[in-house]
């Protein structure tokens, strides 16, 4: 697994063509890794597995962040600093016993008491999927075959070293390598940069080294390299959030919203507030309101509206600045319409398997590898 290794990026770079000659575009999902990764691990759509974005409207009085409300008096230059955010995030995770990926990002402390967090449990462990689906690792465990996987909390170098040690033993039959380095370097530098070139070169070299090692220990080695989504350079910064704040609707009274990097999601207290919001958003040139038909087509229409009653999506290459996830411009981003070419994930392999054309098709390949 290579976070953000998009089809367009892999194709233009001719990434690892010699090692992985069977290649095709793999359609992604609306949303971010929080949407895509549970689908990869279970084969289920978001509306089935129940994961989409991290922050949602909390049920009345049920927010786990109520105790952070006093921090809302802090100046934004202090409250939004990444070191403050990281320390508070670690404190909350320990205090609440969260085992999943947890980060408060730039959500204003003054609004956190109205929000809840969705990935409280580690989705890579049994019981971590909200919808109750079993992950690929539970299937691997039941198969009786020796298997191993990376620790997503560790660096790529550590996970690659772990994979190398396991392959050297010659015992493991199934190995899941998790890497996120390409995603991080492209967020920082953009899709085309010398630092990105170097990151791709290192990753390809590591893959070839692992493949050579595996060939010396096993009669046959099948490698499937896949991603969750692509990446696009950011060329437009949308100030829709500060403009929205001048509209006159009051957060917590008239509506609750989460402003992700590329998508805003709203819940309304009454029909009047909803109509006001829709009329205003329809007039803005920044993006578009997603219809229920489109959300259903993306597999992201949640009957309980857990993730929002109204979704407003930016076009590829645009970014909310500020948002609840970032206060400043990020050089490259994902989380756009799945059909955009830059959004597509990649499926690259050395095995003659049936083509994997979307994220739901990855799970069956991994399951078949275990013989169950």
Short mmCIF file of C-alpha atoms in Angstrom, two decimals:
data_model
loop_
_atom_site.label_atom_id
_atom_site.label_comp_id
_atom_site.label_asym_id
_atom_site.label_seq_id
_atom_site.Cartn_x
_atom_site.Cartn_y
_atom_site.Cartn_z
CA UNK A 1 0.00 0.00 0.00
CA UNK A 2 1.38 3.38 -1.07
CA UNK A 3 -0.68 6.31 0.16
CA UNK A 4 -1.47 8.79 -2.67
CA UNK A 5 0.22 6.86 -5.48
CA UNK A 6 -2.23 8.06 -8.12
CA UNK A 7 -2.71 6.50 -11.53
CA UNK A 8 -1.75 9.71 -13.34
CA UNK A 9 1.37 10.10 -11.24
CA UNK A 10 2.46 6.47 -11.62
CA UNK A 11 1.80 6.53 -15.37
CA UNK A 12 3.65 9.78 -16.09
CA UNK A 13 6.62 8.65 -14.05
CA UNK A 14 6.49 5.11 -15.51
CA UNK A 15 6.94 4.08 -11.91
CA UNK A 16 8.32 0.56 -11.39
CA UNK A 17 7.29 -0.56 -14.88
CA UNK A 18 9.90 -3.32 -15.05
CA UNK A 19 8.98 -4.74 -11.67
CA UNK A 20 5.20 -4.36 -11.97
CA UNK A 21 4.21 -4.62 -15.66
CA UNK A 22 0.47 -5.31 -15.17
CA UNK A 23 -1.05 -1.90 -14.53
CA UNK A 24 -4.39 -0.16 -14.57
CA UNK A 25 -6.34 2.78 -13.24
CA UNK A 26 -8.17 2.02 -10.00
CA UNK A 27 -11.20 4.19 -9.30
CA UNK A 28 -11.19 5.83 -5.88
CA UNK A 29 -13.96 7.09 -3.58
CA UNK A 30 -15.21 10.48 -2.49
CA UNK A 31 -13.32 11.61 0.58
CA UNK A 32 -9.91 10.97 2.04
CA UNK A 33 -7.87 8.04 3.36
CA UNK A 34 -10.39 7.79 6.20
CA UNK A 35 -12.93 6.82 3.54
CA UNK A 36 -10.73 4.72 1.29
CA UNK A 37 -8.65 2.65 3.67
CA UNK A 38 -11.61 0.86 5.34
CA UNK A 39 -12.84 -0.05 1.86
CA UNK A 40 -9.46 -1.51 0.94
CA UNK A 41 -9.40 -3.52 4.15
CA UNK A 42 -12.98 -4.85 3.88
CA UNK A 43 -14.14 -4.58 0.25
CA UNK A 44 -17.22 -2.65 1.45
CA UNK A 45 -18.43 0.78 0.36
CA UNK A 46 -18.43 3.70 2.83
CA UNK A 47 -22.20 3.54 3.28
CA UNK A 48 -21.70 -0.09 4.35
CA UNK A 49 -18.58 0.07 6.52
CA UNK A 50 -19.62 3.39 8.08
CA UNK A 51 -16.38 5.36 7.68
CA UNK A 52 -16.08 8.62 5.76
CA UNK A 53 -14.45 11.61 7.46
CA UNK A 54 -13.06 12.06 10.96
CA UNK A 55 -15.31 14.77 12.43
CA UNK A 56 -19.10 14.69 12.64
CA UNK A 57 -21.84 16.51 14.52
CA UNK A 58 -22.09 15.15 18.06
CA UNK A 59 -25.31 14.04 19.61
CA UNK A 60 -26.54 16.57 22.20
CA UNK A 61 -24.23 16.53 25.21
CA UNK A 62 -22.24 13.57 23.88
CA UNK A 63 -19.14 15.27 22.44
CA UNK A 64 -15.88 13.81 23.79
CA UNK A 65 -14.35 17.28 23.50
CA UNK A 66 -16.52 19.19 25.97
CA UNK A 67 -13.63 19.66 28.37
CA UNK A 68 -11.63 21.47 25.67
CA UNK A 69 -14.18 24.27 25.30
CA UNK A 70 -12.30 26.69 27.63
CA UNK A 71 -9.38 26.59 25.19
CA UNK A 72 -11.60 28.52 22.79
CA UNK A 73 -10.44 31.76 24.42
CA UNK A 74 -6.89 31.24 23.17
CA UNK A 75 -5.73 33.48 20.29
CA UNK A 76 -5.82 31.58 17.01
CA UNK A 77 -2.07 32.06 16.49
CA UNK A 78 -1.58 30.02 19.68
CA UNK A 79 -4.53 27.62 19.45
CA UNK A 80 -3.75 26.72 15.84
CA UNK A 81 -0.04 26.04 16.30
CA UNK A 82 0.82 22.48 15.29
CA UNK A 83 2.81 21.78 18.45
CA UNK A 84 -0.11 22.81 20.65
CA UNK A 85 -2.48 20.74 18.52
CA UNK A 86 -0.26 17.67 18.63
CA UNK A 87 0.14 17.82 22.41
CA UNK A 88 -3.59 18.28 22.98
CA UNK A 89 -4.36 15.49 20.50
CA UNK A 90 -2.06 13.05 22.32
CA UNK A 91 -3.59 14.07 25.66
CA UNK A 92 -7.15 13.47 24.42
CA UNK A 93 -6.26 10.13 22.80
CA UNK A 94 -4.67 8.85 26.01
CA UNK A 95 -7.46 10.16 28.23
CA UNK A 96 -10.21 8.68 26.05
CA UNK A 97 -8.40 5.43 25.25
CA UNK A 98 -8.55 5.93 21.48
CA UNK A 99 -6.55 3.32 19.56
CA UNK A 100 -7.21 4.61 16.03
CA UNK A 101 -5.59 7.44 14.13
CA UNK A 102 -6.45 10.60 16.06
CA UNK A 103 -5.61 14.23 15.32
CA UNK A 104 -7.48 17.43 16.14
CA UNK A 105 -5.93 19.25 13.16
CA UNK A 106 -7.11 22.90 13.12
CA UNK A 107 -10.69 22.44 14.33
CA UNK A 108 -11.41 25.56 16.44
CA UNK A 109 -11.48 24.76 20.14
CA UNK A 110 -14.61 26.91 20.39
CA UNK A 111 -16.48 24.48 18.13
CA UNK A 112 -15.09 21.12 19.21
CA UNK A 113 -17.70 20.71 21.96
CA UNK A 114 -20.33 20.29 19.22
CA UNK A 115 -18.38 17.63 17.33
CA UNK A 116 -17.53 13.95 17.66
CA UNK A 117 -14.71 11.83 16.18
CA UNK A 118 -15.30 8.67 14.16
CA UNK A 119 -12.06 6.65 14.06
CA UNK A 120 -11.71 5.98 17.78
CA UNK A 121 -10.70 2.36 17.22
CA UNK A 122 -7.80 1.06 15.14
CA UNK A 123 -9.31 0.00 11.81
CA UNK A 124 -6.45 -2.48 11.30
CA UNK A 125 -7.43 -4.44 14.40
CA UNK A 126 -10.44 -6.76 14.91
CA UNK A 127 -13.54 -4.77 15.78
CA UNK A 128 -12.15 -1.54 14.37
CA UNK A 129 -14.61 -1.22 11.48
CA UNK A 130 -17.76 0.68 12.42
CA UNK A 131 -20.02 -1.45 10.22
CA UNK A 132 -18.73 -4.68 11.78
CA UNK A 133 -17.04 -6.05 8.65
CA UNK A 134 -14.03 -8.31 9.12
CA UNK A 135 -10.78 -6.96 7.73
CA UNK A 136 -8.43 -8.77 5.41
CA UNK A 137 -6.12 -9.49 8.34
CA UNK A 138 -8.83 -11.42 10.16
CA UNK A 139 -9.28 -13.53 7.03
CA UNK A 140 -5.53 -14.07 6.83
CA UNK A 141 -5.47 -15.13 10.48
CA UNK A 142 -8.24 -17.66 9.88
CA UNK A 143 -6.45 -19.09 6.85
CA UNK A 144 -3.72 -20.57 9.03
CA UNK A 145 -1.01 -19.25 6.72
CA UNK A 146 1.85 -17.31 8.32
CA UNK A 147 1.35 -13.61 7.69
CA UNK A 148 2.53 -10.19 8.86
CA UNK A 149 1.74 -6.55 8.31
CA UNK A 150 3.23 -3.13 8.91
CA UNK A 151 2.48 -0.87 11.83
CA UNK A 152 0.90 2.26 10.33
CA UNK A 153 2.23 4.31 13.26
CA UNK A 154 5.85 3.67 12.19
CA UNK A 155 7.89 5.33 9.47
CA UNK A 156 8.28 3.88 6.00
CA UNK A 157 11.91 3.03 6.75
CA UNK A 158 10.87 1.06 9.83
CA UNK A 159 8.09 -0.76 8.01
CA UNK A 160 10.34 -1.63 5.06
CA UNK A 161 12.98 -2.91 7.48
CA UNK A 162 10.31 -5.06 9.16
CA UNK A 163 9.26 -6.46 5.79
CA UNK A 164 12.88 -7.24 4.94
CA UNK A 165 13.41 -9.12 8.20
CA UNK A 166 10.28 -11.19 7.68
CA UNK A 167 11.20 -12.04 4.09
CA UNK A 168 14.72 -13.02 5.10
CA UNK A 169 13.29 -15.64 7.45
CA UNK A 170 11.54 -17.27 4.50
CA UNK A 171 8.54 -18.35 6.56
CA UNK A 172 5.86 -15.72 5.96
CA UNK A 173 3.48 -16.31 3.04
CA UNK A 174 1.40 -13.11 3.20
CA UNK A 175 2.86 -9.67 3.85
CA UNK A 176 1.11 -6.28 3.91
CA UNK A 177 3.50 -3.34 3.60
CA UNK A 178 2.07 0.06 4.58
CA UNK A 179 3.82 3.21 3.32
CA UNK A 180 2.78 6.86 3.59
CA UNK A 181 5.98 8.66 2.58
CA UNK A 182 4.88 9.59 -0.93
CA UNK A 183 1.74 11.22 0.42
CA UNK A 184 3.71 13.31 2.92
CA UNK A 185 6.34 14.52 0.48
CA UNK A 186 3.76 15.46 -2.19
CA UNK A 187 1.63 17.35 0.34
CA UNK A 188 4.73 19.35 1.22
CA UNK A 189 6.32 19.90 -2.17
CA UNK A 190 3.68 19.24 -4.82
CA UNK A 191 3.40 16.49 -7.40
CA UNK A 192 6.47 17.56 -9.41
CA UNK A 193 9.52 18.49 -7.36
CA UNK A 194 13.07 17.25 -6.99
CA UNK A 195 12.28 16.05 -3.44
CA UNK A 196 9.36 14.08 -4.86
CA UNK A 197 11.60 12.63 -7.57
CA UNK A 198 13.97 11.46 -4.87
CA UNK A 199 11.15 9.95 -2.80
CA UNK A 200 9.85 7.96 -5.76
CA UNK A 201 13.36 6.78 -6.61
CA UNK A 202 13.93 5.58 -3.02
CA UNK A 203 10.60 3.82 -2.92
CA UNK A 204 11.20 2.05 -6.23
CA UNK A 205 14.67 1.01 -5.09
CA UNK A 206 13.25 -0.39 -1.85
CA UNK A 207 10.56 -2.32 -3.71
CA UNK A 208 13.10 -3.85 -6.07
CA UNK A 209 15.35 -4.76 -3.17
CA UNK A 210 12.47 -6.50 -1.37
CA UNK A 211 11.48 -8.28 -4.56
CA UNK A 212 15.04 -9.52 -5.14
CA UNK A 213 15.27 -10.71 -1.55
CA UNK A 214 11.94 -12.52 -1.83
CA UNK A 215 13.04 -14.19 -5.06
CA UNK A 216 16.07 -15.60 -3.23
CA UNK A 217 13.86 -17.09 -0.48
CA UNK A 218 10.72 -18.22 -2.34
CA UNK A 219 9.85 -20.14 -5.49
CA UNK A 220 7.24 -17.56 -6.46
CA UNK A 221 6.64 -13.96 -5.41
CA UNK A 222 3.49 -12.03 -6.25
CA UNK A 223 3.57 -8.30 -5.66
CA UNK A 224 0.50 -6.09 -5.77
CA UNK A 225 1.11 -2.36 -5.29
CA UNK A 226 -1.97 -0.20 -4.80
CA UNK A 227 -3.06 3.13 -3.39
CA UNK A 228 -6.14 4.79 -1.97
CA UNK A 229 -6.27 7.92 -4.14
CA UNK A 230 -4.17 10.28 -6.22
CA UNK A 231 -2.86 13.78 -5.61
CA UNK A 232 -3.26 17.18 -7.29
CA UNK A 233 -1.24 20.38 -7.06
CA UNK A 234 -3.14 23.18 -5.33
CA UNK A 235 -3.45 26.27 -7.52
CA UNK A 236 -6.54 27.94 -6.00
CA UNK A 237 -7.09 28.87 -2.34
CA UNK A 238 -10.76 29.36 -1.46
CA UNK A 239 -11.67 31.79 1.33
CA UNK A 240 -15.22 30.46 1.44
CA UNK A 241 -15.11 29.86 5.21
CA UNK A 242 -14.50 33.50 6.28
CA UNK A 243 -17.05 34.65 3.70
CA UNK A 244 -19.55 32.11 5.05
CA UNK A 245 -18.97 33.42 8.57
CA UNK A 246 -20.27 36.82 7.43
CA UNK A 247 -23.55 35.31 6.22
CA UNK A 248 -25.25 35.71 9.61
CA UNK A 249 -25.99 32.09 10.51
CA UNK A 250 -24.71 31.16 13.97
CA UNK A 251 -22.65 28.03 14.57
CA UNK A 252 -24.35 25.80 17.13
CA UNK A 253 -27.70 27.61 16.91
CA UNK A 254 -28.57 27.55 13.22
CA UNK A 255 -26.15 24.92 11.98
CA UNK A 256 -23.10 22.78 12.66
CA UNK A 257 -20.47 22.27 9.98
CA UNK A 258 -17.12 20.60 9.38
CA UNK A 259 -14.80 22.27 6.90
CA UNK A 260 -12.51 19.55 5.58
CA UNK A 261 -9.65 20.51 3.26
CA UNK A 262 -11.70 20.27 0.07
CA UNK A 263 -15.24 19.67 1.30
CA UNK A 264 -17.66 21.38 3.70
CA UNK A 265 -20.39 19.35 5.39
CA UNK A 266 -23.42 20.90 7.14
CA UNK A 267 -26.21 19.97 9.54
CA UNK A 268 -29.07 22.48 10.02
CA UNK A 269 -31.33 23.30 12.96
CA UNK A 270 -34.29 24.27 10.79
CA UNK A 271 -35.49 24.56 7.21
CA UNK A 272 -34.97 28.32 7.11
CA UNK A 273 -31.25 27.96 7.85
CA UNK A 274 -30.98 25.19 5.27
CA UNK A 275 -32.61 27.31 2.54
CA UNK A 276 -30.42 30.30 3.38
CA UNK A 277 -27.30 28.16 3.16
CA UNK A 278 -28.28 26.47 -0.09
CA UNK A 279 -29.18 29.75 -1.80
CA UNK A 280 -25.90 31.33 -0.72
CA UNK A 281 -23.71 28.35 -1.63
CA UNK A 282 -25.38 28.04 -5.03
CA UNK A 283 -24.23 31.58 -5.79
CA UNK A 284 -20.59 30.95 -4.88
CA UNK A 285 -18.18 30.10 -7.71
CA UNK A 286 -15.78 28.11 -5.52
CA UNK A 287 -17.36 24.65 -5.82
CA UNK A 288 -20.67 22.79 -5.96
CA UNK A 289 -23.33 21.20 -3.77
CA UNK A 290 -23.40 17.42 -4.18
CA UNK A 291 -26.83 15.95 -4.82
CA UNK A 292 -28.03 12.84 -3.03
CA UNK A 293 -27.90 11.04 -6.38
CA UNK A 294 -24.18 11.75 -6.71
CA UNK A 295 -23.49 10.78 -3.11
CA UNK A 296 -25.37 7.52 -3.64
CA UNK A 297 -23.37 6.88 -6.80
CA UNK A 298 -20.18 7.38 -4.83
CA UNK A 299 -21.38 4.93 -2.17
CA UNK A 300 -21.36 7.77 0.37
CA UNK A 301 -25.05 8.47 1.01
CA UNK A 302 -25.55 7.69 4.68
CA UNK A 303 -29.25 7.22 5.57
CA UNK A 304 -28.78 8.74 9.03
CA UNK A 305 -26.92 11.75 7.55
CA UNK A 306 -24.17 11.06 10.06
CA UNK A 307 -21.57 12.78 7.91
CA UNK A 308 -23.70 15.71 6.81
CA UNK A 309 -27.05 16.81 5.43
CA UNK A 310 -25.39 18.94 2.76
CA UNK A 311 -22.00 18.45 1.08
CA UNK A 312 -20.15 21.24 -0.74
CA UNK A 313 -17.14 20.08 -2.79
CA UNK A 314 -14.30 22.07 -4.34
CA UNK A 315 -12.90 21.23 -7.81
CA UNK A 316 -9.56 19.50 -8.18
CA UNK A 317 -6.67 21.82 -7.40
CA UNK A 318 -8.62 24.00 -4.95
CA UNK A 319 -8.25 24.14 -1.17
CA UNK A 320 -10.16 25.79 1.65
CA UNK A 321 -7.78 28.23 3.34
CA UNK A 322 -8.50 28.30 6.19
CA UNK A 323 -10.37 25.09 7.00
CA UNK A 324 -10.79 22.84 10.02
CA UNK A 325 -7.87 20.74 8.77
CA UNK A 326 -5.41 23.41 7.65
CA UNK A 327 -4.91 27.10 8.37
CA UNK A 328 -2.53 27.70 5.49
CA UNK A 329 -2.03 26.54 1.94
CA UNK A 330 -0.89 22.96 1.39
CA UNK A 331 1.10 22.51 -1.82
CA UNK A 332 -0.82 19.44 -3.01
CA UNK A 333 -4.04 17.79 -1.89
CA UNK A 334 -6.55 15.03 -2.60
CA UNK A 335 -10.21 14.60 -1.69
CA UNK A 336 -11.86 15.77 -4.90
CA UNK A 337 -14.50 14.26 -7.18
CA UNK A 338 -13.55 10.58 -7.71
CA UNK A 339 -14.03 10.82 -11.45
CA UNK A 340 -11.33 13.47 -11.88
CA UNK A 341 -8.19 11.96 -13.48
CA UNK A 342 -5.96 13.20 -10.65
CA UNK A 343 -8.11 11.41 -8.08
CA UNK A 344 -7.71 7.88 -9.43
CA UNK A 345 -5.64 5.35 -7.51
CA UNK A 346 -3.24 2.87 -9.11
CA UNK A 347 -3.13 -0.93 -9.29
CA UNK A 348 0.31 -2.25 -10.27
CA UNK A 349 1.31 -5.92 -10.10
CA UNK A 350 3.63 -8.60 -11.44
CA UNK A 351 0.83 -11.18 -11.41
CA UNK A 352 -1.65 -11.99 -14.15
CA UNK A 353 -4.79 -11.47 -12.06
CA UNK A 354 -8.17 -10.12 -12.99
CA UNK A 355 -8.03 -6.36 -13.42
CA UNK A 356 -8.75 -4.40 -10.25
CA UNK A 357 -10.72 -1.39 -11.42
CA UNK A 358 -11.83 0.13 -8.13
CA UNK A 359 -10.95 0.05 -4.44
CA UNK A 360 -13.55 -2.61 -3.63
CA UNK A 361 -11.67 -5.02 -5.92
CA UNK A 362 -8.46 -5.02 -3.87
CA UNK A 363 -9.89 -6.96 -0.92
CA UNK A 364 -10.91 -10.04 -2.99
CA UNK A 365 -7.37 -10.34 -4.40
CA UNK A 366 -5.87 -10.26 -0.90
CA UNK A 367 -8.47 -12.71 0.35
CA UNK A 368 -7.88 -15.12 -2.54
CA UNK A 369 -4.14 -15.02 -1.79
CA UNK A 370 -4.92 -16.68 1.54
CA UNK A 371 -7.00 -19.34 -0.15
CA UNK A 372 -10.26 -18.36 1.53
#
